[in-house]
Amino acid sequence: QVSVINTVDTSHEDMIHDAQMDYYGTRLATCSSDRSVKIFDVRNGGQILIADLRGHEGPVWQVAWAHPMYGNILASCSYDRKVIIWKEENGTWEKTYEYTGHDSSVNSVCWAPHDYGLILACGSSDGAISLLSYTGDGQWEVKKISNAHTIGCNAVSWAPAVVPGSLIEQPSGQKPNYIKRFASGGCDNLVKIWKEEDGQWKEEQKLEAHSDWVRDVAWAPSIGLPTSTIASCSQDGRVFIWTCDDASGNSWSPKLLHKFNDVVWHVSWSITANILAVSGGDNKVTLWKESVDGLWACISDVNKGQGGVSAVAEGQQNEQ
Amino acid sequence: PSQVVPGADPSTRQLCFAWGPTEVLVCETQFGRRGGFPSRGKVGSGRELLPGALTTCGVTGTGEGGPSSSHVFVVRKDPDIYIQTLRKLFNESHGIFIGLQRSEEELAGKSRKAQLVKVSKLYRSVIRACMEDMHQAAVSAQDPALRVQYSTQVSVLSAIELIWNLCEILFVEAAAAGPLLLRLLDWVRLHVCDVDNMVREVLSSEAPAKHELFWNVVNILVLQGRLDEARHLLSKEASADPTAVKMYKILDDLMKKMPVLSVCTNQTLTELELKWQHWHEECQRYLQDGTFASNSHMESICKILLGDEDAILEKKELLTTWYHFMVTRLLYSHPTVKPMELRFYAQMDLFLGGQSSPEPLDMILMAAFEFEIHQVIKECSIALSNWWFVAHLTDLLDHCKLLQSHNVYFGSNMREFLLLEYASGLFSHHSLWQLGVDYFDHCPGHGRVYLELHIERIPLNTEQKALKVLRICEQRQMQEQVRSICKIMAMKALRNSRLGSALSWSIRAKDAAFATLISDRFLKDYCERGCFSDLDLIDNLGSSMLLSDRLTFLGKYREFHRLYEQKRFAEAARLLLMLMTAHIAPCSFWMTLLTDALPLLEQKEVVFSTEQTYELMRCLEDLTAGKSEKKKVQDDGVENTKVEMLRLALARNLARVIIKEGTLDG
């Protein structure tokens, strides 16, 4: 059972491409083909427009909120090849940084785990992925992975932060040695995993299973298990769940969640990673959950025998 | 089955979806326009009907939206959490839950069982109390929609209590043959049809025996095994109709003599069965003799006493439910029924007679009679929107050690799975989340990590709330979360220019970089305004001063001021000098420090020794030398004056101190 608790009238003048809640669910950011990014205060079922941010010269595809410990920061990316980082300073939202290093539409932006600092990954139709790191005093350092995906990169998603080795408390001020990784999906039908080594980003893995453009990738939040999980969806209508059992990140195996009849555009994990939402070309959003015995099933809150842990989805049989 | 979001139009749009921390965002979009390429994929193709085998579920739109909808829908699961009247239920059951977790596992056998039954009864009393509140709310509600909502809730709670009660009898207490039937009778009497009102109504009328409901009431009392009450009512009939006296006496006698399990005597089941058999035969004889032939009502009652299926079934309207039918049949045909035999008597189909199909509640009760515990849990999970009931019940059953014996995929995993779901739901509420913490604590598998993920998302609206959350994290050694929260609060405070607060938060977060940043701000403020804010904090830094060099300087610098105020000039002088020579002070601040030295240099009594004066001079020269390298054009006039003044003061001090040190005492 669900209930609509708020209907926010964004007054965007054209198609909305993304809507994201901030960390606490108190603010909503939306972006649209009308080139604007809007921010609303949605506490207690209200909707107060806080900011109408103009700066892009084309449809804005995605927005992403940074971790609140860095303040109120929002990133947006657009068809106009720009990535803009907005910040709230003294109660007003302003552009704090603009990155124009891509030759084509920037399709996806994703903030790294806050433990790494303030780092933004951006995927573009020019095939490159750029990483913008805040170094202090309003300065950003850029690292670019050219030709990450031939024809174009459609999505980027960071792996959760995991400290390798022991968890001995580091002396204050010193950052523990994180191994930074993120996944990307592109028009070369591939999902790639990138790892930072000695300050350079290297392609660690190539995951092949899709037969058409990969539209979205989502790395599942960590729930303390040694396995890593990535969801990917594609123009070919398939959604795969990739899992890697060992900590070294070497062997990834795909499991087909489902084959839809149309393009699948978007996959995202709930915060405890137990539900995967899939936005499909069949004009529906379906929610999937892994049951206790490792099989994925489509879930529902309304019963009549078609829900619960042992629901049957096409192509998958579950006992009970 | 789909959840429909009103207003969204699925035929021309796709739905974009995003997870919030506790809610979900849905908005209309057209994905095909992405990526700057001509759209690939079927944009705007009408809704495709999927093959029947596919269980689609999730979210679709209803098509009520306009041509281009600019709406974003915020959708929440588990709206029950927000019903005010359920609040008490959540709070009190939380207390019972914690009590159960901490209860003594060492108690074995009977005492443990008694303890668990007690817990079960506690839960049920909480449910009943809540039902009562909800009922009151329904009665007093002005808004009809609200009244409907409350009434629905009352029905749901009533069903929950019904199920729980049965589970208590069958699983927790695990009533054995004999007591089993008595418990089931109680259960039926408590939950099925409101007999008492009818009895009252009939008795309070002028001529009870003539009341239109008279025989209904007598029958239902018999069906529920309330024979004494039935006899009492029948006596009214007897006095009203002399011709029936003989018949009545026999019936009355039969009803009085019916053997029932007595808890007082040490009667064995075999003894009971024997007695019952005799009694049954006696009833049979009277029936066959035609004793009741002239009064159909009484004859029917006799047949019921004999457990005649058809006679009982005839009273379907009074029984209302198949489980009442079942219990009545058992009472009058097999009172010493064993638990495992129950399933053979649970004949739903017979009762329903193909006219209606079973409801979810029926399926749950059936599963219980069949002792399929995991089926009960599963059906309950499906039927109810809130995890409250199934999580607490499963936890209790797990404590009864009933889940281990079943399917290996479930067992304690099932308990934890449900508790995690329930507790996660609590986190979407602005105050109930605190209950959720305890539930996570008692999930040994994933409780901790779920807590870590959820607790980070609690909005830290006030300092108090932040401290509360912090305490919870600290108690559980969740260092990462502690640091994260402190950093967030520090950042917030800084944005609101509350430097003192920002500083104490960054100290708590052990964030050296931030502490340095804030110390700089303090110092900058001091330079601009000539005084410090948040003196209390800075004065009492203690060892936390060591977190960052800049912070240490801030603390020491303030100490210098304190010493000066206390007129402890010699110590102040020493400290001031040390701040520069030990490079605790940043170079940018040296000018200020030297300027601070001026009043000390101009004291009547000489403060700085020769050596110290030389040191000061050297500091000044280092400073100006460094400066002249950078500045090519003439210096700022004020700066120059300051430097000159310092040079003069230093020289004068040197002169005085040389003389003083050179003068012999005496």
CSV table of C-alpha atoms in Angstrom, one decimal, chain A residues 27-313:
chain,number,residue,atom,x,y,z
A,27,ARG,CA,14.6,19.1,-0.5
A,28,LEU,CA,13.8,18.2,-4.0
A,29,ALA,CA,15.8,19.1,-7.0
A,30,THR,CA,14.4,18.8,-10.5
A,31,CYS,CA,15.8,19.4,-14.0
A,32,SER,CA,14.2,19.8,-17.3
A,33,SER,CA,14.4,20.4,-21.0
A,34,ASP,CA,13.5,23.9,-20.2
A,35,ARG,CA,17.1,24.3,-19.2
A,36,SER,CA,16.5,25.1,-15.6
A,37,VAL,CA,17.2,23.3,-12.4
A,38,LYS,CA,14.8,23.9,-9.6
A,39,ILE,CA,15.0,23.3,-5.9
A,40,PHE,CA,12.0,22.9,-3.6
A,41,ASP,CA,11.6,22.7,0.1
A,42,VAL,CA,9.2,19.7,0.5
A,43,ARG,CA,9.1,19.3,4.3
A,44,ASN,CA,5.8,18.4,5.8
A,45,GLY,CA,4.1,17.9,2.5
A,46,GLY,CA,4.8,21.4,1.4
A,47,GLN,CA,6.4,22.7,-1.8
A,48,ILE,CA,8.2,26.0,-1.6
A,49,LEU,CA,10.4,27.0,-4.5
A,50,ILE,CA,13.8,27.8,-3.1
A,51,ALA,CA,15.8,28.3,-6.3
A,52,ASP,CA,15.3,28.5,-10.0
A,53,LEU,CA,18.8,28.0,-11.4
A,54,ARG,CA,19.6,29.1,-14.9
A,55,GLY,CA,22.9,28.5,-16.5
A,56,HIS,CA,22.5,25.7,-18.9
A,57,GLU,CA,21.9,26.3,-22.5
A,58,GLY,CA,20.2,23.0,-23.3
A,59,PRO,CA,18.1,20.3,-21.7
A,60,VAL,CA,19.4,19.3,-18.3
A,61,TRP,CA,19.6,15.5,-18.0
A,62,GLN,CA,20.5,14.8,-14.4
A,63,VAL,CA,21.0,16.3,-10.9
A,64,ALA,CA,22.9,14.9,-8.0
A,65,TRP,CA,23.1,16.1,-4.4
A,66,ALA,CA,26.4,16.0,-2.6
A,67,HIS,CA,26.7,14.8,1.0
A,68,PRO,CA,25.5,17.3,3.5
A,69,MET,CA,28.8,17.5,5.3
A,70,TYR,CA,30.1,19.6,2.4
A,71,GLY,CA,27.2,22.0,2.7
A,72,ASN,CA,24.3,22.2,0.3
A,73,ILE,CA,25.7,21.4,-3.1
A,74,LEU,CA,24.0,20.2,-6.2
A,75,ALA,CA,25.5,19.1,-9.5
A,76,SER,CA,23.7,19.2,-12.9
A,77,CYS,CA,24.7,18.0,-16.4
A,78,SER,CA,23.2,18.9,-19.7
A,79,TYR,CA,23.0,18.6,-23.5
A,80,ASP,CA,25.0,21.8,-23.6
A,81,ARG,CA,28.1,19.8,-22.7
A,82,LYS,CA,28.4,21.5,-19.4
A,83,VAL,CA,28.5,20.3,-15.8
A,84,ILE,CA,27.6,22.9,-13.3
A,85,ILE,CA,28.1,22.7,-9.6
A,86,TRP,CA,25.7,24.9,-7.6
A,87,LYS,CA,26.1,25.8,-3.9
A,88,GLU,CA,24.0,27.4,-1.3
A,89,GLU,CA,25.9,30.3,0.3
A,90,ASN,CA,24.3,32.6,2.8
A,91,GLY,CA,20.8,31.4,2.0
A,92,THR,CA,21.1,31.8,-1.8
A,93,TRP,CA,22.0,29.3,-4.5
A,94,GLU,CA,24.7,30.2,-6.9
A,95,LYS,CA,26.9,28.6,-9.5
A,96,THR,CA,30.1,27.7,-7.8
A,97,TYR,CA,31.9,25.9,-10.7
A,98,GLU,CA,31.3,25.2,-14.3
A,99,TYR,CA,33.1,22.5,-16.2
A,100,THR,CA,33.1,22.7,-20.0
A,101,GLY,CA,35.7,20.1,-20.9
A,102,HIS,CA,33.4,17.8,-22.8
A,103,ASP,CA,32.7,17.9,-26.5
A,104,SER,CA,29.2,16.5,-26.3
A,105,SER,CA,26.2,16.2,-24.2
A,106,VAL,CA,27.0,15.2,-20.6
A,107,ASN,CA,24.6,12.5,-19.7
A,108,SER,CA,25.2,11.5,-16.1
A,109,VAL,CA,26.8,12.8,-13.0
A,110,CYS,CA,27.4,11.0,-9.7
A,111,TRP,CA,29.0,12.1,-6.5
A,112,ALA,CA,31.6,9.8,-4.9
A,113,PRO,CA,31.2,8.4,-1.4
A,114,HIS,CA,31.8,11.3,1.0
A,115,ASP,CA,34.7,9.5,2.5
A,116,TYR,CA,36.8,10.3,-0.6
A,117,GLY,CA,36.2,14.0,-0.4
A,118,LEU,CA,34.1,16.0,-2.8
A,119,ILE,CA,34.5,14.2,-6.2
A,120,LEU,CA,32.1,14.2,-9.1
A,121,ALA,CA,32.1,11.7,-12.0
A,122,CYS,CA,30.6,12.8,-15.3
A,123,GLY,CA,29.8,10.7,-18.3
A,124,SER,CA,29.5,12.2,-21.7
A,125,SER,CA,28.4,11.4,-25.2
A,126,ASP,CA,31.9,12.2,-26.4
A,127,GLY,CA,32.9,8.9,-24.9
A,128,ALA,CA,34.9,10.4,-22.0
A,129,ILE,CA,34.4,10.3,-18.3
A,130,SER,CA,35.7,13.2,-16.2
A,131,LEU,CA,36.4,13.4,-12.5
A,132,LEU,CA,36.1,16.7,-10.8
A,133,SER,CA,37.7,16.9,-7.4
A,134,TYR,CA,37.4,19.8,-5.0
A,135,THR,CA,40.8,20.8,-3.7
A,136,GLY,CA,39.8,23.7,-1.5
A,137,ASP,CA,39.3,27.4,-1.8
A,138,GLY,CA,36.9,27.2,-4.7
A,139,GLN,CA,39.3,25.1,-6.8
A,140,TRP,CA,38.6,22.0,-8.7
A,141,GLU,CA,41.0,19.5,-10.2
A,142,VAL,CA,40.0,17.6,-13.3
A,143,LYS,CA,41.0,14.1,-14.4
A,144,LYS,CA,39.8,12.8,-17.7
A,145,ILE,CA,39.4,9.3,-19.0
A,146,SER,CA,39.2,9.7,-22.7
A,147,ASN,CA,37.5,7.1,-24.8
A,148,ALA,CA,36.1,5.3,-21.8
A,149,HIS,CA,33.3,4.1,-24.1
A,150,THR,CA,33.3,4.3,-27.9
A,151,ILE,CA,30.4,6.5,-29.2
A,152,GLY,CA,29.4,7.6,-25.8
A,153,CYS,CA,29.0,7.1,-22.0
A,154,ASN,CA,25.5,7.1,-20.7
A,155,ALA,CA,25.8,6.4,-17.0
A,156,VAL,CA,28.3,6.5,-14.1
A,157,SER,CA,27.8,5.1,-10.6
A,158,TRP,CA,30.3,4.9,-7.7
A,159,ALA,CA,31.0,1.9,-5.6
A,160,PRO,CA,30.4,2.3,-1.8
A,161,ALA,CA,33.5,3.2,0.2
A,162,VAL,CA,35.3,0.2,1.7
A,163,VAL,CA,38.5,0.5,3.6
A,164,PRO,CA,40.8,-2.3,2.7
A,165,GLY,CA,42.6,-4.3,5.2
A,166,SER,CA,42.4,-3.4,8.9
A,167,LEU,CA,40.2,-0.9,10.4
A,168,ILE,CA,42.7,0.6,12.7
A,169,GLU,CA,41.9,4.1,13.6
A,170,GLN,CA,44.0,6.4,11.5
A,171,PRO,CA,45.6,9.4,13.3
A,172,SER,CA,43.4,12.4,12.9
A,173,GLY,CA,43.7,14.3,9.8
A,174,GLN,CA,45.1,11.4,7.8
A,175,LYS,CA,42.8,9.8,5.2
A,176,PRO,CA,42.7,6.0,5.2
A,177,ASN,CA,43.8,4.3,2.0
A,178,TYR,CA,40.6,3.9,0.1
A,179,ILE,CA,40.4,2.0,-3.2
A,180,LYS,CA,38.2,4.1,-5.3
A,181,ARG,CA,36.0,2.4,-7.9
A,182,PHE,CA,33.1,3.3,-10.1
A,183,ALA,CA,31.1,1.7,-12.8
A,184,SER,CA,30.1,3.2,-16.2
A,185,GLY,CA,27.8,2.1,-19.0
A,186,GLY,CA,28.1,3.1,-22.6
A,187,CYS,CA,27.1,2.9,-26.2
A,188,ASP,CA,29.6,0.2,-26.8
A,189,ASN,CA,27.1,-2.1,-24.9
A,190,LEU,CA,29.6,-2.5,-22.1
A,191,VAL,CA,29.6,-1.9,-18.4
A,192,LYS,CA,33.1,-1.0,-17.3
A,193,ILE,CA,34.6,-0.8,-13.8
A,194,TRP,CA,37.3,1.8,-13.2
A,195,LYS,CA,39.8,1.8,-10.4
A,196,GLU,CA,42.2,4.5,-9.2
A,197,GLU,CA,45.8,3.4,-9.0
A,198,ASP,CA,48.6,5.8,-8.1
A,199,GLY,CA,46.4,8.7,-8.8
A,200,GLN,CA,45.5,7.4,-12.3
A,201,TRP,CA,42.2,5.9,-13.4
A,202,LYS,CA,42.5,2.5,-15.0
A,203,GLU,CA,39.9,0.2,-16.6
A,204,GLU,CA,39.7,-2.7,-14.2
A,205,GLN,CA,36.9,-4.8,-15.7
A,206,LYS,CA,34.8,-5.0,-18.8
A,207,LEU,CA,31.4,-6.6,-18.2
A,208,GLU,CA,29.9,-7.9,-21.4
A,209,ALA,CA,26.4,-9.2,-21.6
A,210,HIS,CA,24.2,-6.6,-23.2
A,211,SER,CA,23.6,-6.5,-26.9
A,212,ASP,CA,22.8,-2.9,-27.2
A,213,TRP,CA,23.6,0.4,-25.6
A,214,VAL,CA,23.8,0.3,-21.8
A,215,ARG,CA,21.5,3.1,-20.5
A,216,ASP,CA,22.1,3.0,-16.8
A,217,VAL,CA,24.3,1.4,-14.2
A,218,ALA,CA,23.8,1.4,-10.4
A,219,TRP,CA,26.2,0.1,-7.8
A,220,ALA,CA,24.3,-1.2,-4.8
A,221,PRO,CA,25.0,0.2,-1.4
A,222,SER,CA,27.0,-2.0,0.9
A,223,ILE,CA,25.3,-3.9,3.6
A,224,GLY,CA,28.5,-5.3,5.1
A,225,LEU,CA,28.7,-8.4,3.0
A,226,PRO,CA,31.9,-9.1,1.0
A,227,THR,CA,29.9,-9.2,-2.2
A,228,SER,CA,29.6,-6.3,-4.6
A,229,THR,CA,26.5,-5.9,-6.7
A,230,ILE,CA,25.9,-3.8,-9.8
A,231,ALA,CA,22.6,-3.4,-11.8
A,232,SER,CA,22.7,-2.5,-15.5
A,233,CYS,CA,20.0,-1.9,-18.0
A,234,SER,CA,20.0,-1.5,-21.7
A,235,GLN,CA,18.4,-0.7,-25.0
A,236,ASP,CA,18.2,-4.4,-25.5
A,237,GLY,CA,15.4,-4.6,-22.8
A,238,ARG,CA,17.5,-6.6,-20.4
A,239,VAL,CA,18.4,-5.9,-16.8
A,240,PHE,CA,21.4,-7.7,-15.4
A,241,ILE,CA,22.5,-8.1,-11.8
A,242,TRP,CA,26.3,-8.4,-11.6
A,243,THR,CA,27.9,-9.8,-8.5
A,244,CYS,CA,31.4,-10.2,-7.4
A,245,ASP,CA,32.2,-12.4,-4.5
A,246,ASP,CA,35.8,-11.7,-3.8
A,247,ALA,CA,37.3,-8.5,-2.4
A,248,SER,CA,39.9,-8.2,-5.2
A,249,GLY,CA,37.1,-7.5,-7.7
A,250,ASN,CA,38.1,-10.0,-10.3
A,251,SER,CA,35.3,-12.3,-11.1
A,252,TRP,CA,31.9,-10.7,-11.9
A,253,SER,CA,29.0,-12.9,-12.9
A,254,PRO,CA,25.8,-11.6,-14.4
A,255,LYS,CA,22.3,-12.8,-13.6
A,256,LEU,CA,19.5,-11.8,-15.9
A,257,LEU,CA,16.8,-10.1,-13.8
A,258,HIS,CA,14.4,-9.9,-16.6
A,259,LYS,CA,14.0,-9.2,-20.2
A,260,PHE,CA,11.5,-6.5,-20.9
A,261,ASN,CA,9.7,-5.8,-24.1
A,262,ASP,CA,11.1,-2.4,-24.6
A,263,VAL,CA,14.1,-0.3,-23.7
A,264,VAL,CA,15.0,-0.1,-20.0
A,265,TRP,CA,16.1,3.4,-19.1
A,266,HIS,CA,16.8,3.5,-15.5
A,267,VAL,CA,17.8,1.3,-12.5
A,268,SER,CA,18.2,2.5,-8.9
A,269,TRP,CA,18.7,0.8,-5.5
A,270,SER,CA,16.9,1.7,-2.3
A,271,ILE,CA,19.2,2.9,0.4
A,272,THR,CA,19.5,-0.5,2.1
A,273,ALA,CA,20.0,-2.1,-1.3
A,274,ASN,CA,17.2,-4.6,-0.9
A,275,ILE,CA,14.9,-3.2,-3.6
A,276,LEU,CA,15.8,-2.4,-7.2
A,277,ALA,CA,13.6,-0.1,-9.1
A,278,VAL,CA,13.5,-0.5,-12.8
A,279,SER,CA,12.0,2.2,-15.1
A,280,GLY,CA,11.1,0.5,-18.4
A,281,GLY,CA,10.0,1.4,-21.8
A,282,ASP,CA,6.8,-0.4,-21.0
A,283,ASN,CA,5.8,2.8,-19.1
A,284,LYS,CA,5.9,1.2,-15.8
A,285,VAL,CA,8.3,1.2,-12.8
A,286,THR,CA,8.8,-2.2,-11.4
A,287,LEU,CA,10.3,-3.0,-8.0
A,288,TRP,CA,12.4,-6.1,-7.6
A,289,LYS,CA,13.6,-7.8,-4.5
A,290,GLU,CA,16.0,-10.7,-3.9
A,291,SER,CA,14.4,-13.4,-1.8
A,292,VAL,CA,16.1,-15.4,0.9
A,293,ASP,CA,17.2,-18.1,-1.6
A,294,GLY,CA,18.9,-15.7,-4.0
A,295,LEU,CA,16.3,-15.5,-6.7
A,296,TRP,CA,14.9,-12.1,-7.8
A,297,ALA,CA,11.2,-11.6,-7.8
A,298,CYS,CA,8.9,-8.8,-8.6
A,299,ILE,CA,7.3,-7.6,-5.5
A,300,SER,CA,4.0,-5.9,-4.7
A,301,ASP,CA,2.3,-4.6,-1.6
A,302,VAL,CA,-1.1,-5.7,-2.7
A,303,ASN,CA,-1.8,-9.3,-2.3
A,304,LYS,CA,-4.2,-11.7,-3.7
A,305,GLY,CA,-1.5,-14.3,-3.9
A,306,GLN,CA,0.6,-12.4,-6.4
A,307,GLY,CA,3.1,-10.8,-4.1
A,308,GLY,CA,5.4,-11.6,-1.3
A,309,VAL,CA,8.7,-13.3,-1.4
A,310,SER,CA,7.7,-16.1,-3.7
A,311,ALA,CA,6.0,-14.2,-6.5
A,312,VAL,CA,6.6,-15.7,-9.8
A,313,ALA,CA,8.0,-13.5,-12.6
